[in-house]
Each structure stands twice: as structure tokens, then as C-alpha cells.
Coordinates of C-alpha atoms and ligand atoms in Angstrom, one line a residue:
M1041 CA 7.1 36.3 126.4
K1042 CA 9.1 34.5 129.4
K1043 CA 12.4 35.7 131.0
K1044 CA 15.4 36.5 129.4
I1045 CA 18.4 34.3 129.8
L1046 CA 21.9 34.5 128.6
I1047 CA 24.1 31.4 127.8
T1048 CA 27.7 31.8 126.8
G1049 CA 29.6 28.8 125.5
A1050 CA 25.9 28.1 124.1
A1051 CA 27.4 26.0 121.0
G1052 CA 29.3 23.8 123.4
Y1053 CA 28.2 20.2 124.5
I1054 CA 25.6 21.5 127.2
G1055 CA 25.0 25.1 125.9
S1056 CA 23.5 23.6 122.4
I1057 CA 21.1 21.1 124.4
L1058 CA 20.3 23.6 127.1
S1059 CA 19.4 26.5 124.4
T1060 CA 17.3 24.4 122.5
E1061 CA 15.2 22.8 125.5
L1062 CA 14.9 26.8 127.0
V1063 CA 13.7 28.2 123.3
K1064 CA 11.1 25.2 123.3
L1065 CA 9.9 26.7 126.6
N1066 CA 9.5 29.7 124.9
Y1067 CA 12.4 31.8 127.0
E1068 CA 14.2 34.6 125.1
V1069 CA 17.4 33.2 124.8
V1070 CA 20.8 35.2 124.3
A1071 CA 22.9 32.7 122.6
V1072 CA 26.8 33.5 122.8
D1073 CA 29.9 31.5 121.7
I1074 CA 32.9 32.2 120.0
L1075 CA 32.5 29.0 117.6
K1076 CA 35.5 27.3 118.9
Y1077 CA 34.6 23.7 117.8
E1078 CA 31.1 23.0 116.4
Q1079 CA 29.7 25.6 113.8
N1080 CA 26.6 24.6 113.5
S1081 CA 25.3 22.9 116.7
L1082 CA 22.7 26.2 117.3
S1083 CA 21.7 26.4 113.6
H1084 CA 18.3 24.7 114.1
L1085 CA 17.4 27.4 116.5
H1086 CA 17.5 30.1 113.6
F1087 CA 13.8 29.6 113.1
Y1088 CA 12.6 30.8 116.4
K1089 CA 12.1 34.6 117.2
N1090 CA 12.7 34.2 120.5
F1091 CA 16.2 33.2 119.8
K1092 CA 19.3 35.2 119.2
F1093 CA 22.5 34.6 118.2
I1094 CA 26.1 36.7 118.9
K1095 CA 29.3 35.9 117.9
G1096 CA 31.8 36.8 120.7
D1097 CA 34.2 36.2 122.8
V1098 CA 33.2 36.6 126.7
T1099 CA 36.7 37.6 127.4
K1100 CA 36.5 41.1 126.3
P1101 CA 35.3 43.7 128.5
S1102 CA 33.2 45.6 125.5
V1103 CA 31.7 42.1 124.8
V1104 CA 30.2 41.5 128.2
K1105 CA 28.6 44.8 128.7
K1106 CA 26.4 44.2 125.5
I1107 CA 25.3 40.7 126.3
L1108 CA 24.4 41.4 129.5
K1109 CA 21.6 43.9 129.0
G1110 CA 18.3 43.4 129.6
C1111 CA 18.6 39.5 130.7
N1112 CA 17.2 38.4 133.8
Y1113 CA 19.3 35.0 134.1
I1114 CA 22.6 34.3 133.1
I1115 CA 24.4 30.9 132.7
P1116 CA 27.9 31.1 131.8
L1117 CA 29.4 27.9 130.1
A1118 CA 32.4 29.5 128.5
A1119 CA 35.1 28.0 129.6
L1120 CA 38.0 25.5 128.5
V1121 CA 36.8 22.1 129.7
G1122 CA 38.9 19.1 130.8
A1123 CA 42.2 18.6 132.5
P1124 CA 44.3 17.7 129.0
L1125 CA 43.2 20.8 127.1
C1126 CA 44.0 23.2 130.2
D1127 CA 47.0 21.9 130.7
K1128 CA 47.8 22.7 127.1
F1129 CA 46.5 26.2 127.2
K1130 CA 47.7 27.2 130.5
K1131 CA 47.0 31.3 130.3
E1132 CA 43.9 30.7 128.4
T1133 CA 42.7 28.7 130.9
K1134 CA 43.0 31.3 133.6
R1135 CA 42.0 34.2 131.0
L1136 CA 38.5 32.4 130.1
N1137 CA 38.2 30.3 133.3
V1138 CA 38.4 32.8 136.0
D1139 CA 39.1 36.6 134.5
S1140 CA 35.5 36.1 132.2
I1141 CA 34.1 35.2 135.4
K1142 CA 35.1 37.9 137.2
L1143 CA 34.4 40.6 134.2
L1144 CA 31.0 38.6 134.1
I1145 CA 30.5 39.5 137.8
K1146 CA 31.9 43.0 137.9
H1147 CA 29.1 44.1 135.4
L1148 CA 26.1 42.1 136.6
N1149 CA 23.5 44.3 138.4
K1150 CA 22.2 43.0 141.9
K1151 CA 18.9 41.9 140.4
Q1152 CA 20.6 39.5 137.6
K1153 CA 20.7 35.6 138.4
I1154 CA 23.2 33.4 137.9
I1155 CA 23.3 29.6 137.7
Y1156 CA 26.9 28.5 136.9
P1157 CA 28.2 24.5 136.4
T1158 CA 31.5 23.7 137.7
T1159 CA 33.1 20.2 138.2
N1160 CA 32.9 17.6 141.3
S1161 CA 36.4 16.3 140.0
G1162 CA 38.4 17.6 142.9
Y1163 CA 35.6 15.4 145.6
G1164 CA 37.1 11.9 146.3
V1165 CA 40.9 12.4 145.8
G1166 CA 41.5 10.9 149.3
E1167 CA 38.1 10.4 150.2
K1168 CA 38.0 6.8 149.7
N1169 CA 35.3 5.3 151.4
K1170 CA 32.6 7.7 151.6
F1171 CA 30.0 9.6 149.9
C1172 CA 31.2 13.3 149.3
D1173 CA 28.6 15.9 150.0
E1174 CA 29.0 19.7 149.3
N1175 CA 30.9 19.8 152.3
S1176 CA 33.5 17.5 151.9
P1177 CA 36.7 19.2 151.1
L1178 CA 37.5 19.8 147.2
R1179 CA 41.4 19.0 146.3
P1180 CA 41.5 19.6 143.0
V1181 CA 44.7 18.1 141.0
S1182 CA 44.1 19.7 137.6
L1183 CA 44.6 23.4 136.8
Y1184 CA 40.6 22.7 135.1
G1185 CA 39.7 22.0 138.8
V1186 CA 41.4 24.4 140.1
T1187 CA 40.1 27.2 138.0
K1188 CA 36.8 25.9 138.3
L1189 CA 36.9 26.4 141.9
Q1190 CA 38.2 29.7 142.1
A1191 CA 35.4 30.5 139.5
E1192 CA 32.6 29.2 142.0
K1193 CA 34.1 30.9 144.6
I1194 CA 33.8 34.3 142.6
I1195 CA 29.9 33.3 140.9
L1196 CA 29.2 32.6 145.1
S1197 CA 30.2 36.3 145.8
H1198 CA 27.4 37.9 144.1
K1199 CA 24.4 37.1 146.2
N1200 CA 22.3 35.8 143.6
S1201 CA 23.6 32.5 142.2
I1202 CA 23.3 28.8 142.3
C1203 CA 26.1 26.9 141.4
F1204 CA 26.2 23.4 140.2
R1205 CA 29.0 20.6 140.6
L1206 CA 28.7 18.2 137.9
A1207 CA 29.3 14.9 137.8
T1208 CA 30.3 13.3 134.7
V1209 CA 28.2 14.1 132.2
F1210 CA 26.7 11.6 129.4
G1211 CA 24.5 11.1 126.4
Y1212 CA 24.7 12.7 122.8
S1213 CA 24.4 16.4 121.5
Y1214 CA 24.4 18.6 118.9
R1215 CA 28.3 19.4 119.7
M1216 CA 29.2 15.8 120.7
R1217 CA 32.0 15.2 123.1
T1218 CA 33.6 11.6 123.0
D1219 CA 36.1 12.5 126.0
L1220 CA 34.0 11.9 128.7
I1221 CA 34.5 8.5 130.0
V1222 CA 31.1 7.0 129.0
N1223 CA 30.9 8.7 126.0
N1224 CA 34.7 7.9 125.6
F1225 CA 33.9 3.7 126.6
T1226 CA 30.8 3.7 124.2
Q1227 CA 32.5 5.0 121.1
K1228 CA 35.7 2.6 121.4
A1229 CA 33.2 -0.5 122.1
V1230 CA 31.4 0.3 118.9
K1231 CA 34.3 1.0 116.7
E1232 CA 37.1 -1.0 118.2
K1233 CA 35.3 -3.9 120.0
K1234 CA 37.4 -3.4 122.6
L1235 CA 38.4 -1.7 125.5
E1236 CA 41.2 -0.9 127.7
I1237 CA 40.4 -0.2 131.4
F1238 CA 42.7 1.5 133.7
E1239 CA 42.5 1.1 137.6
P1240 CA 38.9 -0.7 136.8
H1241 CA 37.7 -0.2 140.3
F1242 CA 37.8 3.4 140.8
R1243 CA 34.0 4.7 141.5
R1244 CA 32.7 7.6 139.7
N1245 CA 29.4 9.2 139.6
F1246 CA 27.7 10.2 136.1
V1247 CA 24.9 12.4 134.8
H1248 CA 22.7 12.2 131.1
V1249 CA 23.1 16.0 129.6
K1250 CA 19.5 16.1 129.4
D1251 CA 19.3 15.6 133.3
V1252 CA 21.5 18.8 133.7
V1253 CA 19.7 20.9 131.2
S1254 CA 16.5 20.0 133.3
A1255 CA 18.1 21.1 136.6
F1256 CA 19.1 24.3 135.0
I1257 CA 15.5 24.9 134.1
F1258 CA 14.7 23.7 137.7
A1259 CA 16.8 26.2 139.0
I1260 CA 15.7 29.2 137.1
E1261 CA 11.6 28.2 138.0
N1262 CA 12.6 27.8 141.4
F1263 CA 15.4 29.9 141.6
N1264 CA 14.2 31.8 145.2
K1265 CA 14.4 28.4 147.0
L1266 CA 17.6 27.5 145.6
K1267 CA 19.7 30.6 145.5
N1268 CA 23.3 31.1 147.5
N1269 CA 24.0 27.5 147.3
I1270 CA 25.9 24.8 145.7
Y1271 CA 24.6 21.5 144.5
N1272 CA 25.8 18.2 144.0
L1273 CA 24.3 16.9 140.5
G1274 CA 24.1 13.6 139.5
L1275 CA 22.5 10.2 138.8
S1276 CA 22.2 8.4 142.4
S1277 CA 22.3 5.1 141.3
A1278 CA 25.0 5.8 138.7
N1279 CA 27.6 5.9 141.3
I1280 CA 29.8 2.9 139.7
T1281 CA 33.1 1.7 138.9
K1282 CA 34.6 2.3 135.9
L1283 CA 34.3 -1.7 135.5
A1284 CA 30.6 -1.7 136.2
L1285 CA 30.3 1.1 133.9
A1286 CA 32.2 -1.3 131.1
K1287 CA 30.1 -4.3 131.6
K1288 CA 27.1 -2.4 131.1
I1289 CA 28.5 -1.3 128.1
K1290 CA 29.1 -5.2 127.2
N1291 CA 25.4 -6.2 127.9
K1292 CA 24.6 -3.9 124.6
V1293 CA 27.7 -4.5 122.4
K1294 CA 28.4 -8.1 121.3
N1295 CA 31.4 -9.5 121.3
L1296 CA 33.1 -6.4 123.3
K1297 CA 36.2 -7.8 124.9
I1298 CA 37.1 -5.8 128.0
K1299 CA 41.2 -5.9 129.2
I1300 CA 42.3 -4.2 132.3
I1301 CA 45.6 -3.4 132.3
T1302 CA 47.0 -3.5 135.7
N1303 CA 50.7 -2.1 134.9
A1304 CA 49.5 1.2 134.0
K1305 CA 48.1 4.4 136.4
D1306 CA 45.1 6.6 135.5
P1307 CA 46.4 9.7 135.8
D1308 CA 42.6 11.1 137.0
K1309 CA 42.9 9.7 140.3
R1310 CA 38.8 10.2 141.0
D1311 CA 37.7 7.6 143.3
Y1312 CA 34.5 8.1 144.9
F1313 CA 30.8 8.2 145.2
V1314 CA 28.6 11.5 145.4
S1315 CA 25.5 12.4 147.5
N1316 CA 23.1 14.5 145.4
K1317 CA 20.7 14.2 148.1
K1318 CA 20.7 17.9 149.0
I1319 CA 19.5 18.8 145.1
E1320 CA 16.7 15.9 145.8
N1321 CA 15.5 17.4 148.9
A1322 CA 15.1 20.3 146.8
G1323 CA 12.9 18.6 144.6
F1324 CA 14.9 17.9 141.6
K1325 CA 16.1 14.1 140.9
A1326 CA 18.2 13.3 138.0
S1327 CA 16.2 10.4 136.0
I1328 CA 17.4 9.2 133.0
P1329 CA 19.1 5.7 133.2
L1330 CA 22.6 5.3 131.9
E1331 CA 21.5 2.7 130.3
K1332 CA 19.0 4.9 128.4
G1333 CA 22.3 6.5 127.5
I1334 CA 24.8 4.0 126.3
S1335 CA 21.8 2.9 123.9
E1336 CA 21.8 6.1 122.7
L1337 CA 25.4 6.7 121.9
I1338 CA 25.4 3.0 120.3
D1339 CA 22.8 4.2 118.1
L1340 CA 25.0 7.1 117.2
F1341 CA 28.5 5.3 116.9
S1342 CA 26.8 2.7 114.8
S1343 CA 25.1 4.8 111.9
S1344 CA 27.6 7.7 111.9
D1345 CA 31.4 7.4 110.1
V1346 CA 31.4 11.2 111.4
D1347 CA 34.6 12.2 113.3
F1348 CA 34.0 13.6 116.0
I1349 CA 36.3 17.2 116.6
N1350 CA 37.5 16.5 120.4
N1351 CA 38.8 19.9 122.3
Y1352 CA 42.0 17.9 123.8
Ligands
NAD994 N1 30.6 17.9 130.3 C1 30.9 17.9 131.2 O1 31.0 16.9 131.7 C2 31.1 18.9 132.8 C3 30.9 18.7 134.0 C4 31.4 19.5 135.0 C5 31.1 21.0 134.3 N2 31.2 21.3 133.2 C6 31.1 23.0 133.0 O2 29.8 23.1 132.3 C7 30.5 24.1 130.7 C8 30.1 23.6 129.8 O3 31.0 22.4 129.4 P1 30.5 21.8 127.8 O4 31.2 20.5 128.3 O5 29.4 21.7 127.3 O6 32.2 22.6 127.3 P2 32.4 22.3 125.4 O7 33.9 22.9 125.5 O8 31.4 21.8 124.3 O9 31.4 24.3 125.4 C9 32.2 25.2 126.0 C10 31.8 26.2 124.5 O10 32.9 27.7 124.8 C11 32.6 28.4 124.1 N3 33.9 29.2 124.1 C12 35.4 29.2 124.0 N4 36.0 30.1 124.3 C13 34.9 31.2 124.4 C14 35.3 32.6 124.5 N5 36.1 33.1 124.7 N6 33.9 33.1 124.5 C15 32.6 32.8 124.0 N7 32.5 31.5 124.1 C16 33.8 30.4 124.3 C17 33.3 27.1 122.6 O11 33.4 27.6 121.6 C18 31.9 26.1 123.3 O12 31.1 25.9 122.6 C19 32.1 24.4 131.5 O13 31.7 25.8 132.1 C20 32.6 23.4 132.1 O14 33.2 23.7 133.0 C21 31.1 20.6 132.3

């Protein structure tokens, strides 16, 4: 048996795919989640002896002490995610996104290794004409961004840690999120045959959920080489505008109408390209093309009438 890995928020969009891949690679996986949204996103793993699920709340000290026991790697994914949700539940956001991370760090021993994802959403506010790298200033405008940045600092105080600043994730997961822009545009394109876009020139960086999972696995396997550092994690060829994204979807969805809305502003002010050179130079390169993810999503939304539950 390989190393023991604790994943919190394991039933979520990223966690359910990550848990599946790690179990298949024969790691011993302890998956913890309060099951706020999807109840069955990990059901397929109960066949495996190297998988253990614990329903628990990571804001509770007794739970945290118990789940950390014997784990070599900790991947804390439990969070309230996205600006609209965090604005709705401000107290819970601080308690989960910041205080639970403090609690985790307090109870870790020095040997335990931690890999943490945060958002790059603070880049690009006022950095219009350049590629943002890990040294670019972060100016988060939402409570979500602020709490994730606070958590990143707390994580890095543990001298056995790696932080990934993720681009906007896309692709299918056992717990589907349709608030993420690629997933959202593709769903609307398939279901409504119409896309309305504010501020179409705004640029963003994207990454497939399976590439995110591969990066976590790369980090586990190359921990000492990467540790005590922050890395942007995105698909370098997917630094594109919202309009270019819509056109890629239109190439695959017949009769899609794209309407540019000129008299409204996007509350999300991100407009930036991101450099992923640091992680690429360290040996990991995201590679799943945006077009492949869009095709998967078209298949999903065309073949399913399920209404996916969103967290906003
Ligand atoms: N998806 C993205 O585009 C993206 C981008 C950047 C960073 N991230 C980060 O990745 C992580 C996972 O994001 P996601 O997209 O999978 O979100 P998600 O909302 O799908 O998953 C979060 C999971 O946490 C669980 N949870 C909530 N409160 C809990 C609690 N008190 N105790 C235990 N579990 C609890 C939920 O039930 C859910 O399954 C988050 O930390 C997020 O900030 C995601």
C-alpha cells in the first residue's frame, strides 16, 4: 500500500475526481465531507479496500484531530467556493475557509505534508496588459478571494506545503458545478441555443479538472522538489477572451446565437492572462485541450435532463 492521503471536501467537484484517481493508484485515501451538495459523488469508491469515507465537519476540532491521524499528505478542499455563495454566507465562509485551515495547521505534525488549492482570481485586477506570475500583486475583490488568500498564507507557514493557484476549472465531475464559466456557457449553449456575454474582451485562463488532479498527483510524487512554494496552475493555451471561448463552443453547437450585451458590466472584473511557466519548468504541464472539455460537456448536457444542484 502507498502513502495515506487525507482529502477534505472530497465529495466536491475537484475532490470526487481526485479521490477516484488516488484510489485507483492504490494510495490509501481518507475522504472527509459534510455532504452539503452531492450525496453520491463518491459512492463508486466503496468497493475499494483502500478507500475510507468519514462524514464530518472540518470546522470541529474533535473531527480534525481524528482525521489527521497517520496521514502522510493532507489535501484540504473543503471550502465555501465562489464569490456569490461566500457573500451569502459570510460568517460560515470565514469559519470554513480560514478558521478551519488554522485548526488544521495547529494539529498537523511537522512531517505531515499539505497541498492546497487557492484561486488566482485576485490577479488581473488592474494588471491589464501583462501575464501575471506568482509575484504579481493579488488584490482580491470578493470575500471568497480574500479568505482564500488568508488561508494560503496560513498554509505556507507550515514548512512542508505546496500551494496551487488554480485557473478557472472546467470539465465533467461526479459532483457537477455549472457555475464555472466554461461549464456554464456550454450548458446554456446546449439547452438554450443562446449565449449572452458581458464584457466579451475580458481575458481568463482555464484548466481541465483532470489536469488539476494530475497536478496534485505530480505534487505528491515530487513533493520535496516543489515544497514551500506557490504555483499557478492553468492550461497555457487556454489564456483566451470570453468571446473566444464562446466561439469555440459555437464551433461545436449548431445554431448557437452569441449576443454581446453592451449596456451591462460583469461584476467579475478579472481580465488577465496567467503565466504557468513556474510549474511547467518544474516538470508538470496541463495538457487537456479546452475543445476536448467542451465536447465532453456537450455530450453530458445533451444526454441528461438532470438539473445539477449549484452552490450559488
Ligand atoms: N473549481 C474551481 O474552479 C476552483 C478554482 C480555484 C480553487 N478551488 C478550490 O478548490 C477547492 C475545492 O473546490 P470545488 O470546486 O471542488 O468545490 P465544491 O463546492 O464542489 O466542494 C467543496 C466540498 O466541501 C464540502 N464541505 C463544505 N463544508 C464542509 C465542512 N464544514 N466540512 C467538510 N466538508 C465540507 C462540500 O460538501 C463539498 O463537497 C476549494 O478550496 C476551492 O477554493 C476551486
